[in-house]
Amino acid sequence: MAAAPRRPFLIVNPRSGGGRASRFRIAERARALGAQVLLLDPSRPQDLAAVARRAVDDGADLLGVAGGDGTQALVAGVAAESGLPFVVIPAGTRNHFAMDLGLDREDPSAALKALTDGVELRVDLGYAGERVFVNNVSFGAYAALVQDPAYRQDKVGTTVRILPEFLARHKGPELVVRAGLLTVDRPDAVLVSNNPYRVDDPAGLGRRARLDSGLLGVLAARAETPAETAARLRSGQTHGLTHLATPDDVVVHADVAVVPVGLDGEAVTLPVPVRCRIGPRMLRVRVPRLRPAAAPAVRPPGWGTVRRATSAVRRAVPGRRTG
């Protein structure tokens, strides 16, 4: 059991996850446990990394976030560079990072027990250029999903709506992915993850077996025709999908100066080339001593629906894609 922090600092996003932090009274409960709490004002955007650094300068000995994975990543990067433990309160919409840490996503307030009865884990961090990601960074079709405003509220449904159309008509920058001796030319969709997803989870909606392997996961898809892609996704074939786990940097090149990117579900743009790397065991994560065990990786709910929807491309656009 890790020693309890004396000056924990918690950032709470009251709007994240449809107001989950407010419903579970995260701010009030954290203050009762001795934490200093910053309640974000949605009408006044702040540089959260700068806020976290000021808290460290003021003597905080633990940083935490009650919010989505994008906000978690921003503050986790500061915790890692400061050598402080980090607490995850799953108050976002999907809370993938919390899921892979074995936290209770149905009751985000349960994660506050880490402040009084916690143990410490060492996990990896991903970096895309200078930006930290706790889950994944996506390019091409995957990034197009994140750029869609509906994605935040309905990830699976938006995947169903956009992915077949994207694969049917080439659009977006021409990508090239290099990792060690591997080169993938002109993939339609690329997902680089902080530790690998299962090969049968090409949307990155499922689980990672580990968060401390020191490996980046790479999923890259390119199809000569939409029909080929639809058939592969429906049948679960991996032919035509590049799936890699690597300790090497993964560099994404493009024929443009900047590319749209999905960074832990947040829509951003990054200058090209984008160099992704893994920081082995960079982050000290404090979690409750008693928490739900991480279940074996399973295919994410709704992926069969994605496959069925993608099959519509096969019926509607049987020919070769151009562009």
mmCIF file of C-alpha atoms in Angstrom:
data_model
loop_
_atom_site.group_PDB
_atom_site.id
_atom_site.type_symbol
_atom_site.label_atom_id
_atom_site.label_comp_id
_atom_site.label_asym_id
_atom_site.label_seq_id
_atom_site.Cartn_x
_atom_site.Cartn_y
_atom_site.Cartn_z
ATOM 1 C CA MET A 1 0.000 0.000 0.000
ATOM 2 C CA ALA A 2 1.336 3.421 -1.021
ATOM 3 C CA ALA A 3 1.620 6.241 1.501
ATOM 4 C CA ALA A 4 -1.344 8.620 1.305
ATOM 5 C CA PRO A 5 -0.632 11.953 -0.416
ATOM 6 C CA ARG A 6 -0.554 15.024 1.786
ATOM 7 C CA ARG A 7 -1.402 17.654 -0.854
ATOM 8 C CA PRO A 8 -3.349 16.030 -3.697
ATOM 9 C CA PHE A 9 -4.567 18.283 -6.508
ATOM 10 C CA LEU A 10 -7.570 17.251 -8.593
ATOM 11 C CA ILE A 11 -8.913 18.832 -11.784
ATOM 12 C CA VAL A 12 -12.631 18.188 -12.258
ATOM 13 C CA ASN A 13 -14.459 18.706 -15.555
ATOM 14 C CA PRO A 14 -18.163 18.997 -14.626
ATOM 15 C CA ARG A 15 -19.311 18.710 -18.264
ATOM 16 C CA SER A 16 -17.382 15.579 -19.178
ATOM 17 C CA GLY A 17 -19.389 12.421 -19.722
ATOM 18 C CA GLY A 18 -22.686 14.292 -19.671
ATOM 19 C CA GLY A 19 -22.045 15.671 -16.191
ATOM 20 C CA ARG A 20 -20.883 12.470 -14.459
ATOM 21 C CA ALA A 21 -18.550 14.315 -12.090
ATOM 22 C CA SER A 22 -21.438 16.458 -10.856
ATOM 23 C CA ARG A 23 -23.842 13.549 -10.479
ATOM 24 C CA PHE A 24 -21.338 11.612 -8.365
ATOM 25 C CA ARG A 25 -20.305 14.731 -6.373
ATOM 26 C CA ILE A 26 -16.634 14.159 -7.193
ATOM 27 C CA ALA A 27 -15.475 17.645 -6.236
ATOM 28 C CA GLU A 28 -17.228 17.613 -2.842
ATOM 29 C CA ARG A 29 -15.995 14.123 -2.001
ATOM 30 C CA ALA A 30 -12.438 14.908 -3.034
ATOM 31 C CA ARG A 31 -12.362 18.037 -0.870
ATOM 32 C CA ALA A 32 -13.643 15.994 2.061
ATOM 33 C CA LEU A 33 -10.617 13.741 1.596
ATOM 34 C CA GLY A 34 -8.246 16.704 1.753
ATOM 35 C CA ALA A 35 -7.712 17.346 -1.959
ATOM 36 C CA GLN A 36 -7.429 20.785 -3.487
ATOM 37 C CA VAL A 37 -9.940 20.828 -6.335
ATOM 38 C CA LEU A 38 -10.058 22.967 -9.455
ATOM 39 C CA LEU A 39 -13.548 22.894 -10.945
ATOM 40 C CA LEU A 40 -13.282 23.768 -14.626
ATOM 41 C CA ASP A 41 -15.496 26.489 -16.034
ATOM 42 C CA PRO A 42 -16.576 25.423 -19.547
ATOM 43 C CA SER A 43 -16.955 29.068 -20.573
ATOM 44 C CA ARG A 44 -13.297 29.810 -19.734
ATOM 45 C CA PRO A 45 -10.909 27.398 -21.482
ATOM 46 C CA GLN A 46 -7.623 26.889 -19.655
ATOM 47 C CA ASP A 47 -4.221 25.445 -20.442
ATOM 48 C CA LEU A 48 -4.548 22.407 -18.199
ATOM 49 C CA ALA A 49 -0.904 21.429 -18.482
ATOM 50 C CA ALA A 50 0.052 24.897 -17.232
ATOM 51 C CA VAL A 51 -2.502 24.614 -14.427
ATOM 52 C CA ALA A 52 -1.024 21.264 -13.371
ATOM 53 C CA ARG A 53 2.528 22.636 -13.443
ATOM 54 C CA ARG A 54 1.506 25.543 -11.208
ATOM 55 C CA ALA A 55 -0.009 23.058 -8.776
ATOM 56 C CA VAL A 56 3.286 21.156 -8.695
ATOM 57 C CA ASP A 57 5.183 24.399 -8.080
ATOM 58 C CA ASP A 58 2.782 25.148 -5.203
ATOM 59 C CA GLY A 59 3.606 21.844 -3.512
ATOM 60 C CA ALA A 60 1.104 19.305 -4.859
ATOM 61 C CA ASP A 61 2.365 15.755 -4.283
ATOM 62 C CA LEU A 62 -0.272 14.046 -6.464
ATOM 63 C CA LEU A 63 -2.167 15.099 -9.592
ATOM 64 C CA GLY A 64 -5.534 13.761 -10.647
ATOM 65 C CA VAL A 65 -8.268 14.304 -13.219
ATOM 66 C CA ALA A 66 -11.993 13.643 -13.187
ATOM 67 C CA GLY A 67 -12.766 13.838 -16.884
ATOM 68 C CA GLY A 68 -12.283 12.212 -20.259
ATOM 69 C CA ASP A 69 -9.199 10.524 -21.667
ATOM 70 C CA GLY A 70 -8.042 13.630 -23.539
ATOM 71 C CA THR A 71 -7.919 15.634 -20.308
ATOM 72 C CA GLN A 72 -6.331 12.680 -18.490
ATOM 73 C CA ALA A 73 -3.498 12.653 -21.038
ATOM 74 C CA LEU A 74 -2.716 16.361 -20.671
ATOM 75 C CA VAL A 75 -2.277 16.139 -16.903
ATOM 76 C CA ALA A 76 -0.675 12.677 -16.956
ATOM 77 C CA GLY A 77 2.135 14.156 -19.027
ATOM 78 C CA VAL A 78 2.823 16.741 -16.326
ATOM 79 C CA ALA A 79 2.690 14.082 -13.596
ATOM 80 C CA ALA A 80 5.213 11.978 -15.515
ATOM 81 C CA GLU A 81 7.646 14.855 -16.079
ATOM 82 C CA SER A 82 7.330 15.848 -12.400
ATOM 83 C CA GLY A 83 7.693 12.307 -11.083
ATOM 84 C CA LEU A 84 4.395 12.556 -9.179
ATOM 85 C CA PRO A 85 1.696 9.906 -8.873
ATOM 86 C CA PHE A 86 -1.444 10.354 -10.948
ATOM 87 C CA VAL A 87 -5.058 9.480 -10.115
ATOM 88 C CA VAL A 88 -7.657 8.662 -12.763
ATOM 89 C CA ILE A 89 -11.313 9.405 -11.969
ATOM 90 C CA PRO A 90 -13.408 7.925 -14.820
ATOM 91 C CA ALA A 91 -15.839 10.793 -15.353
ATOM 92 C CA GLY A 92 -15.664 10.834 -19.170
ATOM 93 C CA THR A 93 -17.853 9.152 -21.764
ATOM 94 C CA ARG A 94 -16.008 5.880 -22.384
ATOM 95 C CA ASN A 95 -13.004 6.006 -20.019
ATOM 96 C CA HIS A 96 -10.824 3.511 -21.890
ATOM 97 C CA PHE A 97 -7.749 4.284 -19.805
ATOM 98 C CA ALA A 98 -9.687 3.690 -16.584
ATOM 99 C CA MET A 99 -11.070 0.437 -17.992
ATOM 100 C CA ASP A 100 -7.597 -0.905 -18.718
ATOM 101 C CA LEU A 101 -6.488 0.122 -15.221
ATOM 102 C CA GLY A 102 -9.287 -2.038 -13.809
ATOM 103 C CA LEU A 103 -11.255 0.878 -12.352
ATOM 104 C CA ASP A 104 -15.003 0.919 -11.782
ATOM 105 C CA ARG A 105 -16.405 2.978 -14.658
ATOM 106 C CA GLU A 106 -19.959 2.750 -13.342
ATOM 107 C CA ASP A 107 -19.058 4.543 -10.119
ATOM 108 C CA PRO A 108 -16.315 7.136 -10.727
ATOM 109 C CA SER A 109 -16.364 8.157 -7.067
ATOM 110 C CA ALA A 110 -14.914 4.727 -6.174
ATOM 111 C CA ALA A 111 -11.608 5.825 -7.718
ATOM 112 C CA LEU A 112 -11.251 8.444 -4.947
ATOM 113 C CA LYS A 113 -10.357 5.602 -2.586
ATOM 114 C CA ALA A 114 -6.902 5.788 -4.183
ATOM 115 C CA LEU A 115 -6.303 8.895 -2.044
ATOM 116 C CA THR A 116 -6.647 6.987 1.222
ATOM 117 C CA ASP A 117 -6.255 3.285 0.410
ATOM 118 C CA GLY A 118 -4.200 3.104 -2.757
ATOM 119 C CA VAL A 119 -1.473 1.147 -4.471
ATOM 120 C CA GLU A 120 0.835 2.368 -7.200
ATOM 121 C CA LEU A 121 1.249 1.010 -10.721
ATOM 122 C CA ARG A 122 3.867 1.934 -13.305
ATOM 123 C CA VAL A 123 2.439 2.248 -16.806
ATOM 124 C CA ASP A 124 3.673 3.391 -20.205
ATOM 125 C CA LEU A 125 2.853 6.671 -21.920
ATOM 126 C CA GLY A 126 2.582 7.286 -25.637
ATOM 127 C CA TYR A 127 3.928 10.419 -27.313
ATOM 128 C CA ALA A 128 2.898 11.848 -30.682
ATOM 129 C CA GLY A 129 5.462 14.554 -31.261
ATOM 130 C CA GLU A 130 5.358 16.450 -27.966
ATOM 131 C CA ARG A 131 1.774 15.436 -27.159
ATOM 132 C CA VAL A 132 1.053 12.668 -24.649
ATOM 133 C CA PHE A 133 -1.584 10.012 -25.253
ATOM 134 C CA VAL A 134 -2.790 7.412 -22.780
ATOM 135 C CA ASN A 135 -4.817 5.379 -25.300
ATOM 136 C CA ASN A 136 -4.115 6.064 -28.957
ATOM 137 C CA VAL A 137 -3.450 8.521 -31.741
ATOM 138 C CA SER A 138 -5.289 8.027 -35.030
ATOM 139 C CA PHE A 139 -4.836 9.133 -38.626
ATOM 140 C CA GLY A 140 -6.804 8.873 -41.868
ATOM 141 C CA ALA A 141 -10.230 7.283 -41.489
ATOM 142 C CA TYR A 142 -9.862 6.928 -37.740
ATOM 143 C CA ALA A 143 -9.002 10.604 -37.381
ATOM 144 C CA ALA A 144 -11.987 11.478 -39.595
ATOM 145 C CA LEU A 145 -14.221 9.741 -37.049
ATOM 146 C CA VAL A 146 -12.867 11.857 -34.219
ATOM 147 C CA GLN A 147 -13.247 15.059 -36.234
ATOM 148 C CA ASP A 148 -16.991 14.376 -36.598
ATOM 149 C CA PRO A 149 -18.939 16.237 -33.835
ATOM 150 C CA ALA A 150 -21.222 13.230 -33.270
ATOM 151 C CA TYR A 151 -18.311 10.951 -32.383
ATOM 152 C CA ARG A 152 -18.027 12.089 -28.765
ATOM 153 C CA GLN A 153 -21.581 11.006 -27.905
ATOM 154 C CA ASP A 154 -21.833 7.923 -30.127
ATOM 155 C CA LYS A 155 -18.471 6.434 -31.099
ATOM 156 C CA VAL A 156 -19.782 3.142 -32.486
ATOM 157 C CA GLY A 157 -22.685 4.757 -34.346
ATOM 158 C CA THR A 158 -20.428 7.380 -35.909
ATOM 159 C CA THR A 159 -17.975 4.662 -36.933
ATOM 160 C CA VAL A 160 -20.828 2.850 -38.665
ATOM 161 C CA ARG A 161 -21.855 6.005 -40.524
ATOM 162 C CA ILE A 162 -18.454 7.344 -41.628
ATOM 163 C CA LEU A 163 -16.082 4.406 -42.065
ATOM 164 C CA PRO A 164 -17.772 2.753 -45.095
ATOM 165 C CA GLU A 165 -18.074 6.097 -46.891
ATOM 166 C CA PHE A 166 -14.450 6.941 -46.198
ATOM 167 C CA LEU A 167 -13.240 3.607 -47.519
ATOM 168 C CA ALA A 168 -15.432 3.926 -50.606
ATOM 169 C CA ARG A 169 -13.988 7.293 -51.625
ATOM 170 C CA HIS A 170 -10.355 8.155 -51.099
ATOM 171 C CA LYS A 171 -9.992 11.480 -49.336
ATOM 172 C CA GLY A 172 -7.584 13.084 -46.953
ATOM 173 C CA PRO A 173 -3.790 13.219 -47.132
ATOM 174 C CA GLU A 174 -1.647 10.419 -48.547
ATOM 175 C CA LEU A 175 -0.021 8.704 -45.583
ATOM 176 C CA VAL A 176 3.131 6.637 -45.234
ATOM 177 C CA VAL A 177 3.892 4.813 -41.972
ATOM 178 C CA ARG A 178 7.387 3.681 -41.008
ATOM 179 C CA ALA A 179 8.318 1.589 -37.977
ATOM 180 C CA GLY A 180 11.755 0.007 -37.908
ATOM 181 C CA LEU A 181 12.148 -1.919 -41.171
ATOM 182 C CA LEU A 182 8.419 -1.819 -41.902
ATOM 183 C CA THR A 183 6.875 0.661 -44.335
ATOM 184 C CA VAL A 184 3.139 0.877 -45.031
ATOM 185 C CA ASP A 185 2.325 2.988 -48.103
ATOM 186 C CA ARG A 186 -0.945 4.898 -48.455
ATOM 187 C CA PRO A 187 -2.971 3.317 -45.653
ATOM 188 C CA ASP A 188 -6.544 4.556 -45.387
ATOM 189 C CA ALA A 189 -6.605 4.298 -41.594
ATOM 190 C CA VAL A 190 -3.864 4.209 -38.974
ATOM 191 C CA LEU A 191 -4.124 3.711 -35.225
ATOM 192 C CA VAL A 192 -1.022 3.938 -33.018
ATOM 193 C CA SER A 193 -1.736 2.865 -29.459
ATOM 194 C CA ASN A 194 -0.044 3.009 -26.078
ATOM 195 C CA ASN A 195 0.366 -0.794 -25.863
ATOM 196 C CA PRO A 196 -1.312 -3.002 -28.489
ATOM 197 C CA TYR A 197 -5.003 -3.710 -28.982
ATOM 198 C CA ARG A 198 -6.133 -7.113 -30.141
ATOM 199 C CA VAL A 199 -5.873 -7.753 -33.856
ATOM 200 C CA ASP A 200 -9.645 -8.337 -34.061
ATOM 201 C CA ASP A 201 -10.319 -4.812 -32.768
ATOM 202 C CA PRO A 202 -9.570 -2.644 -35.823
ATOM 203 C CA ALA A 203 -11.549 0.316 -34.433
ATOM 204 C CA GLY A 204 -9.566 0.497 -31.193
ATOM 205 C CA LEU A 205 -12.785 0.328 -29.173
ATOM 206 C CA GLY A 206 -11.766 -2.613 -27.013
ATOM 207 C CA ARG A 207 -9.141 -3.420 -24.422
ATOM 208 C CA ARG A 208 -5.407 -3.766 -24.052
ATOM 209 C CA ALA A 209 -4.101 -6.727 -22.109
ATOM 210 C CA ARG A 210 -1.240 -4.675 -20.632
ATOM 211 C CA LEU A 211 -0.224 -1.073 -20.121
ATOM 212 C CA ASP A 212 3.435 -1.746 -19.310
ATOM 213 C CA SER A 213 4.789 -3.790 -22.226
ATOM 214 C CA GLY A 214 6.958 -0.951 -23.550
ATOM 215 C CA LEU A 215 5.418 -1.458 -26.995
ATOM 216 C CA LEU A 216 3.427 0.682 -29.371
ATOM 217 C CA GLY A 217 0.564 -1.020 -31.141
ATOM 218 C CA VAL A 218 0.046 -0.233 -34.829
ATOM 219 C CA LEU A 219 -3.064 -0.961 -36.867
ATOM 220 C CA ALA A 220 -3.015 0.167 -40.494
ATOM 221 C CA ALA A 221 -5.604 -0.669 -43.129
ATOM 222 C CA ARG A 222 -5.508 -0.209 -46.883
ATOM 223 C CA ALA A 223 -7.889 -1.779 -49.382
ATOM 224 C CA GLU A 224 -7.729 -1.762 -53.158
ATOM 225 C CA THR A 225 -11.536 -1.820 -53.206
ATOM 226 C CA PRO A 226 -14.222 -1.188 -50.593
ATOM 227 C CA ALA A 227 -15.539 -4.690 -51.264
ATOM 228 C CA GLU A 228 -12.262 -6.213 -50.108
ATOM 229 C CA THR A 229 -12.298 -4.203 -46.905
ATOM 230 C CA ALA A 230 -15.943 -5.040 -46.203
ATOM 231 C CA ALA A 231 -15.312 -8.747 -46.701
ATOM 232 C CA ARG A 232 -12.276 -8.722 -44.425
ATOM 233 C CA LEU A 233 -14.036 -6.867 -41.643
ATOM 234 C CA ARG A 234 -17.143 -9.064 -41.834
ATOM 235 C CA SER A 235 -15.142 -12.277 -41.681
ATOM 236 C CA GLY A 236 -12.560 -11.119 -39.147
ATOM 237 C CA GLN A 237 -9.700 -11.717 -41.586
ATOM 238 C CA THR A 238 -6.471 -9.894 -40.911
ATOM 239 C CA HIS A 239 -5.273 -10.066 -44.529
ATOM 240 C CA GLY A 240 -4.873 -6.508 -45.721
ATOM 241 C CA LEU A 241 -4.528 -5.190 -42.170
ATOM 242 C CA THR A 242 -1.076 -4.418 -40.799
ATOM 243 C CA HIS A 243 -0.947 -5.288 -37.105
ATOM 244 C CA LEU A 244 2.297 -4.655 -35.264
ATOM 245 C CA ALA A 245 3.627 -4.391 -31.732
ATOM 246 C CA THR A 246 6.951 -2.579 -31.673
ATOM 247 C CA PRO A 247 9.354 -0.816 -29.291
ATOM 248 C CA ASP A 248 10.503 1.318 -32.247
ATOM 249 C CA ASP A 249 9.276 4.811 -33.006
ATOM 250 C CA VAL A 250 6.399 4.920 -35.471
ATOM 251 C CA VAL A 251 6.679 7.815 -37.915
ATOM 252 C CA VAL A 252 3.694 8.959 -39.957
ATOM 253 C CA HIS A 253 4.496 10.969 -43.079
ATOM 254 C CA ALA A 254 2.017 12.773 -45.320
ATOM 255 C CA ASP A 255 1.901 14.881 -48.473
ATOM 256 C CA VAL A 256 0.722 17.907 -46.476
ATOM 257 C CA ALA A 257 2.332 20.097 -43.814
ATOM 258 C CA VAL A 258 -0.140 19.230 -41.027
ATOM 259 C CA VAL A 259 -2.569 16.350 -40.600
ATOM 260 C CA PRO A 260 -5.840 15.966 -38.691
ATOM 261 C CA VAL A 261 -5.345 13.580 -35.806
ATOM 262 C CA GLY A 262 -7.480 11.964 -33.145
ATOM 263 C CA LEU A 263 -5.524 12.140 -29.873
ATOM 264 C CA ASP A 264 -7.298 10.151 -27.145
ATOM 265 C CA GLY A 265 -10.598 11.061 -28.777
ATOM 266 C CA GLU A 266 -9.767 14.763 -29.152
ATOM 267 C CA ALA A 267 -9.603 16.322 -32.611
ATOM 268 C CA VAL A 268 -6.269 18.102 -33.130
ATOM 269 C CA THR A 269 -3.786 18.800 -35.935
ATOM 270 C CA LEU A 270 -0.091 17.950 -35.810
ATOM 271 C CA PRO A 271 2.862 18.942 -38.029
ATOM 272 C CA VAL A 272 4.249 16.265 -40.328
ATOM 273 C CA PRO A 273 6.085 14.000 -39.882
ATOM 274 C CA VAL A 274 4.442 12.795 -36.669
ATOM 275 C CA ARG A 275 6.871 10.717 -34.626
ATOM 276 C CA CYS A 276 5.137 8.429 -32.143
ATOM 277 C CA ARG A 277 7.119 6.798 -29.353
ATOM 278 C CA ILE A 278 6.554 4.860 -26.162
ATOM 279 C CA GLY A 279 7.771 5.979 -22.741
ATOM 280 C CA PRO A 280 8.127 2.700 -20.800
ATOM 281 C CA ARG A 281 6.733 2.887 -17.258
ATOM 282 C CA MET A 282 6.874 6.671 -17.322
ATOM 283 C CA LEU A 283 3.687 7.221 -15.344
ATOM 284 C CA ARG A 284 3.061 6.427 -11.680
ATOM 285 C CA VAL A 285 -0.655 5.699 -11.399
ATOM 286 C CA ARG A 286 -2.250 5.459 -7.980
ATOM 287 C CA VAL A 287 -5.357 3.250 -7.943
ATOM 288 C CA PRO A 288 -7.601 1.911 -5.157
ATOM 289 C CA ARG A 289 -6.159 -1.159 -3.487
ATOM 290 C CA LEU A 290 -9.474 -2.932 -4.072
ATOM 291 C CA ARG A 291 -10.839 -2.438 -7.584
ATOM 292 C CA PRO A 292 -12.494 -4.515 -10.314
ATOM 293 C CA ALA A 293 -9.961 -6.803 -11.943
ATOM 294 C CA ALA A 294 -9.111 -6.129 -15.570
ATOM 295 C CA ALA A 295 -11.125 -8.627 -17.572
ATOM 296 C CA PRO A 296 -9.675 -10.517 -20.567
ATOM 297 C CA ALA A 297 -9.724 -8.554 -23.787
ATOM 298 C CA VAL A 298 -12.932 -9.048 -25.737
ATOM 299 C CA ARG A 299 -14.299 -7.798 -29.011
ATOM 300 C CA PRO A 300 -15.992 -4.469 -28.311
ATOM 301 C CA PRO A 301 -19.799 -4.352 -28.264
ATOM 302 C CA GLY A 302 -21.161 -3.024 -31.513
ATOM 303 C CA TRP A 303 -18.250 -4.017 -33.775
ATOM 304 C CA GLY A 304 -20.467 -6.564 -35.516
ATOM 305 C CA THR A 305 -22.717 -3.642 -36.366
ATOM 306 C CA VAL A 306 -19.743 -1.847 -37.910
ATOM 307 C CA ARG A 307 -19.055 -4.891 -40.036
ATOM 308 C CA ARG A 308 -22.676 -5.142 -41.189
ATOM 309 C CA ALA A 309 -22.774 -1.469 -42.062
ATOM 310 C CA THR A 310 -19.487 -1.709 -43.942
ATOM 311 C CA SER A 311 -20.973 -4.497 -46.045
ATOM 312 C CA ALA A 312 -23.267 -1.865 -47.553
ATOM 313 C CA VAL A 313 -20.186 -0.464 -49.284
ATOM 314 C CA ARG A 314 -19.676 -3.793 -51.011
ATOM 315 C CA ARG A 315 -23.216 -3.693 -52.394
ATOM 316 C CA ALA A 316 -23.181 -0.012 -53.328
ATOM 317 C CA VAL A 317 -19.627 0.459 -54.635
ATOM 318 C CA PRO A 318 -18.367 -2.784 -56.147
ATOM 319 C CA GLY A 319 -15.587 -1.241 -58.244
ATOM 320 C CA ARG A 320 -12.081 -0.030 -57.562
ATOM 321 C CA ARG A 321 -11.660 3.170 -55.618
ATOM 322 C CA THR A 322 -9.903 5.995 -57.405
ATOM 323 C CA GLY A 323 -8.038 9.068 -56.264
#
